[in-house]
Short mmCIF file of C-alpha atoms in Angstrom, two decimals:
data_model
loop_
_atom_site.label_atom_id
_atom_site.label_comp_id
_atom_site.label_asym_id
_atom_site.label_seq_id
_atom_site.Cartn_x
_atom_site.Cartn_y
_atom_site.Cartn_z
CA GLU A 1 -94.66 65.03 -10.42
CA ALA A 2 -91.44 63.06 -10.64
CA GLY A 3 -90.02 61.75 -7.41
CA VAL A 4 -86.42 61.59 -6.25
CA VAL A 5 -84.36 59.77 -8.86
CA GLN A 6 -81.23 57.85 -7.98
CA SER A 7 -78.75 55.91 -10.06
CA PRO A 8 -77.46 53.33 -10.32
CA ARG A 9 -79.92 51.08 -8.48
CA TYR A 10 -77.29 48.42 -7.99
CA LYS A 11 -73.51 48.47 -8.07
CA ILE A 12 -71.02 45.69 -7.44
CA ILE A 13 -67.35 46.59 -7.18
CA GLU A 14 -64.16 45.17 -5.76
CA LYS A 15 -62.65 46.74 -2.68
CA LYS A 16 -60.36 49.69 -3.24
CA GLN A 17 -62.28 50.68 -6.37
CA PRO A 18 -64.09 54.03 -6.61
CA VAL A 19 -67.86 54.36 -6.94
CA ALA A 20 -70.23 57.26 -7.44
CA PHE A 21 -73.96 57.66 -6.89
CA TRP A 22 -76.16 60.30 -8.44
CA CYS A 23 -79.35 61.89 -7.13
CA ASN A 24 -81.87 64.21 -8.75
CA PRO A 25 -84.22 65.64 -6.09
CA ILE A 26 -87.82 66.76 -6.48
CA SER A 27 -88.00 70.07 -8.29
CA GLY A 28 -88.07 73.00 -5.90
CA HIS A 29 -86.76 71.06 -2.90
CA ASN A 30 -83.87 73.01 -1.45
CA THR A 31 -82.85 70.42 1.13
CA LEU A 32 -81.09 67.27 0.02
CA TYR A 33 -79.89 64.39 2.17
CA TRP A 34 -77.68 61.37 1.66
CA TYR A 35 -78.29 58.47 4.01
CA LEU A 36 -76.63 55.12 4.49
CA GLN A 37 -78.84 52.18 5.42
CA ASN A 38 -77.57 48.81 6.55
CA LEU A 39 -79.81 45.77 6.45
CA GLY A 40 -82.38 45.82 9.24
CA GLN A 41 -81.35 49.28 10.39
CA GLY A 42 -82.74 52.76 10.05
CA PRO A 43 -81.11 55.28 7.73
CA GLU A 44 -78.04 57.10 9.05
CA LEU A 45 -77.32 60.62 7.85
CA LEU A 46 -74.16 61.14 5.83
CA ILE A 47 -74.67 64.70 4.65
CA ARG A 48 -77.38 67.34 4.41
CA TYR A 49 -77.44 70.19 1.91
CA GLU A 50 -79.37 73.43 1.97
CA ASN A 51 -79.09 74.50 -1.67
CA GLU A 52 -75.39 74.21 -2.48
CA GLU A 53 -74.21 74.40 1.10
CA ALA A 54 -73.40 71.31 3.15
CA VAL A 55 -74.95 72.26 6.50
CA ASP A 56 -74.33 68.94 8.26
CA ASP A 57 -71.54 66.62 7.16
CA SER A 58 -70.41 65.62 10.61
CA GLN A 59 -71.14 61.92 9.95
CA LEU A 60 -69.47 61.78 6.54
CA PRO A 61 -66.20 59.77 6.62
CA LYS A 62 -64.22 62.42 4.83
CA ASP A 63 -61.14 60.29 4.30
CA ARG A 64 -62.94 58.27 1.64
CA PHE A 65 -66.37 59.85 1.09
CA SER A 66 -67.08 63.06 -0.74
CA ALA A 67 -70.23 64.73 -1.97
CA GLU A 68 -71.17 67.70 -4.03
CA ARG A 69 -74.32 69.50 -5.02
CA LEU A 70 -73.50 71.82 -7.85
CA LYS A 71 -76.04 74.54 -8.64
CA GLY A 72 -78.15 73.37 -5.73
CA VAL A 73 -79.97 70.68 -7.69
CA ASP A 74 -78.40 67.31 -8.52
CA SER A 75 -75.97 65.71 -6.13
CA THR A 76 -73.22 63.12 -6.34
CA LEU A 77 -71.85 60.96 -3.56
CA LYS A 78 -68.46 59.36 -4.12
CA ILE A 79 -66.52 56.70 -2.28
CA GLN A 80 -62.83 56.28 -3.01
CA PRO A 81 -61.51 53.75 -2.22
CA ALA A 82 -64.42 51.51 -1.26
CA GLU A 83 -64.06 49.08 1.63
CA LEU A 84 -65.96 45.89 2.41
CA GLY A 85 -67.85 47.67 5.20
CA ASP A 86 -69.27 50.18 2.75
CA SER A 87 -71.69 47.58 1.42
CA ALA A 88 -75.10 49.11 2.11
CA VAL A 89 -77.97 50.98 0.52
CA TYR A 90 -77.32 54.67 -0.13
CA LEU A 91 -80.53 56.65 0.02
CA CYS A 92 -81.04 60.14 -1.29
CA ALA A 93 -83.92 62.24 0.01
CA SER A 94 -85.16 65.74 -0.60
CA SER A 95 -87.37 68.01 1.42
CA PRO A 96 -89.21 71.28 0.94
CA GLY A 97 -87.82 72.15 4.36
CA GLY A 98 -88.98 74.52 7.08
CA GLY A 99 -92.12 74.93 9.14
CA ILE A 100 -94.70 72.15 9.08
CA GLY A 101 -92.72 70.57 6.25
CA ALA A 102 -89.83 69.94 8.56
CA GLY A 103 -89.09 66.24 8.52
CA GLU A 104 -91.15 65.48 5.41
CA LEU A 105 -88.54 63.62 3.43
CA PHE A 106 -89.15 62.18 0.01
CA PHE A 107 -86.80 59.29 -0.62
CA GLY A 108 -85.43 57.80 -3.77
CA GLU A 109 -85.34 54.05 -4.38
CA GLY A 110 -81.76 53.86 -3.15
CA SER A 111 -78.51 52.60 -4.60
CA ARG A 112 -77.45 49.20 -3.32
CA LEU A 113 -73.67 48.86 -3.14
CA THR A 114 -71.92 45.53 -2.79
CA VAL A 115 -68.16 45.60 -2.22
CA LEU A 116 -66.37 42.29 -2.86
CA LYS B 1 -77.81 62.28 22.78
CA ASN B 2 -81.17 62.18 20.97
CA GLN B 3 -82.49 58.68 20.54
CA VAL B 4 -85.50 56.95 19.01
CA GLU B 5 -86.23 53.40 20.09
CA GLN B 6 -88.78 51.16 18.43
CA SER B 7 -90.39 47.95 19.54
CA PRO B 8 -90.84 45.22 18.74
CA GLN B 9 -87.89 44.73 16.42
CA SER B 10 -89.98 42.33 14.32
CA LEU B 11 -93.55 41.13 14.31
CA ILE B 12 -95.45 38.42 12.46
CA ILE B 13 -99.24 38.45 12.39
CA LEU B 14 -102.04 36.81 10.44
CA GLU B 15 -103.77 38.70 7.67
CA GLY B 16 -106.81 40.53 8.97
CA LYS B 17 -105.46 40.97 12.48
CA ASN B 18 -104.59 44.28 14.13
CA CYS B 19 -101.21 45.27 15.51
CA THR B 20 -99.52 48.14 17.31
CA LEU B 21 -95.96 49.34 16.90
CA GLN B 22 -94.23 51.44 19.54
CA CYS B 23 -91.80 54.36 19.40
CA ASN B 24 -90.10 56.03 22.37
CA TYR B 25 -87.90 59.07 21.91
CA THR B 26 -85.68 61.42 23.85
CA VAL B 27 -85.42 64.14 21.17
CA SER B 28 -85.70 67.60 22.66
CA PRO B 29 -86.88 70.16 21.84
CA PHE B 30 -89.55 68.37 19.85
CA SER B 31 -90.92 69.52 16.51
CA ASN B 32 -92.75 66.59 15.00
CA LEU B 33 -92.82 62.82 14.66
CA ARG B 34 -93.36 60.90 11.47
CA TRP B 35 -93.99 57.26 10.73
CA TYR B 36 -92.53 55.95 7.50
CA LYS B 37 -93.28 52.70 5.70
CA GLN B 38 -90.41 51.06 3.83
CA ASP B 39 -91.15 48.20 1.48
CA THR B 40 -88.29 45.81 0.76
CA GLY B 41 -85.89 47.31 -1.74
CA ARG B 42 -87.63 50.68 -1.77
CA GLY B 43 -87.16 54.04 -0.09
CA PRO B 44 -89.26 54.99 2.96
CA VAL B 45 -92.60 56.69 2.38
CA SER B 46 -94.24 58.98 4.93
CA LEU B 47 -97.49 57.70 6.49
CA THR B 48 -98.34 60.31 9.13
CA ILE B 49 -96.96 63.38 10.85
CA MET B 50 -97.70 64.28 14.46
CA THR B 51 -97.00 67.70 15.94
CA PHE B 52 -96.83 68.58 19.62
CA SER B 53 -100.53 69.41 19.94
CA GLU B 54 -101.83 66.33 18.16
CA ASN B 55 -102.78 63.14 20.00
CA THR B 56 -104.18 61.00 17.21
CA LYS B 57 -104.03 61.01 13.45
CA SER B 58 -105.37 58.48 10.99
CA ASN B 59 -104.43 57.58 7.45
CA GLY B 60 -106.77 54.87 6.23
CA ARG B 61 -106.10 51.74 8.28
CA TYR B 62 -103.12 53.40 9.98
CA THR B 63 -103.66 55.35 13.20
CA ALA B 64 -100.80 57.10 14.96
CA THR B 65 -100.92 58.37 18.51
CA LEU B 66 -98.58 60.72 20.33
CA ASP B 67 -98.07 61.37 24.02
CA ALA B 68 -95.66 64.29 24.13
CA ASP B 69 -95.47 64.17 27.93
CA THR B 70 -94.13 60.62 28.04
CA LYS B 71 -92.42 60.96 24.64
CA GLN B 72 -94.13 57.94 23.21
CA SER B 73 -95.88 57.25 19.93
CA SER B 74 -97.65 54.24 18.54
CA LEU B 75 -98.77 53.16 15.10
CA HIS B 76 -101.86 50.97 15.01
CA ILE B 77 -102.68 48.98 11.90
CA THR B 78 -106.22 47.74 11.57
CA ALA B 79 -107.33 44.72 9.54
CA SER B 80 -103.84 44.02 8.24
CA GLN B 81 -103.27 43.16 4.60
CA LEU B 82 -100.42 41.31 2.92
CA SER B 83 -99.26 44.62 1.45
CA ASP B 84 -98.65 45.93 4.97
CA SER B 85 -95.58 43.70 5.16
CA ALA B 86 -92.75 46.21 5.42
CA SER B 87 -90.48 48.01 7.86
CA TYR B 88 -92.03 50.86 9.80
CA ILE B 89 -89.65 53.60 10.86
CA CYS B 90 -90.30 56.31 13.44
CA VAL B 91 -88.53 59.63 12.80
CA VAL B 92 -88.46 62.56 15.21
CA THR B 93 -87.56 66.11 14.17
CA GLU B 94 -85.75 68.41 16.56
CA PHE B 95 -87.24 71.88 16.83
CA GLY B 96 -85.08 74.70 15.53
CA ASN B 97 -82.39 72.90 13.56
CA GLU B 98 -84.73 70.40 11.85
CA LYS B 99 -82.35 67.61 12.73
CA LEU B 100 -83.90 64.17 12.24
CA THR B 101 -83.39 61.12 14.44
CA PHE B 102 -84.41 57.79 12.96
CA GLY B 103 -85.45 54.69 14.81
CA THR B 104 -84.15 51.30 13.67
CA GLY B 105 -87.61 50.24 12.54
CA THR B 106 -90.04 47.40 13.16
CA ARG B 107 -90.10 44.66 10.54
CA LEU B 108 -93.75 43.61 10.10
CA THR B 109 -94.66 40.43 8.26
CA ILE B 110 -98.27 39.60 7.42
CA ILE B 111 -98.94 35.95 6.67
CA PRO B 112 -102.06 34.63 4.90
#
C-alpha cells in the first residue's frame, strides 16, 4: 500500500515569491493534516481536513497561507507571498480517524522550504 | 492549555546501552498517547499507542509505559543500535475532538 506522497521534497525560493505543496494521502483516509516543523521542534498543526471540510484551521496564517482539499482526496498548501520565517519542513499526514485509530497519523516525507 | 513536555531534549549513548525517554502531559480528557520515531529528513512513524487502561506496551526493543494518574509516559529502548538515532516525539490525543498535542521531541544519538 502506498504511503502519503508529498511534492516537492525540496523548494528554494526568494522571499515574496509564491510556493505550493501537494499531498496525496493514503487511500481511504478521510482525515488530512498539514503540519509545519521547524528544526529541532515538534510538528505544529496548520490545518486539519475531514473529507473536504477544514475542521481546524485556527493556526493557519490566513493572510498568506491557503489550503484546499478538492474532492476530499489530494490537498494543496500555498504560501503567497513567502517570508524568511516560513523556512521549515511542511509535513502532510493522513489518518483513518475515529475510535482506536484516533491519533494514528501516517506522515509523508515532508517538503523542505528554504526562503532566501 | 494542553501541553506535552519531553525530556531530555537530547541524549547521546553508546551502542548497546539502554535508555529511557520521558513524556509529561496535561492533555485532558485523555484518549491515547503515541510515541513516534522521526529519522532525519523523514516523516514521523508511529512506534506504540497507549490507551487509558494500558500500563505497558512493547514493540521489539521499544517499551512504552503510561501512568494515567500522574500523566506521565516513558519510552525505554533496550540494547540500542545505530539505527535508533532519531528524534522521538510523544503525541497525546484529546478525547472527543481527537485533537493532537505534540511534544518537541528528544533527539537521540547512538555512537559506536
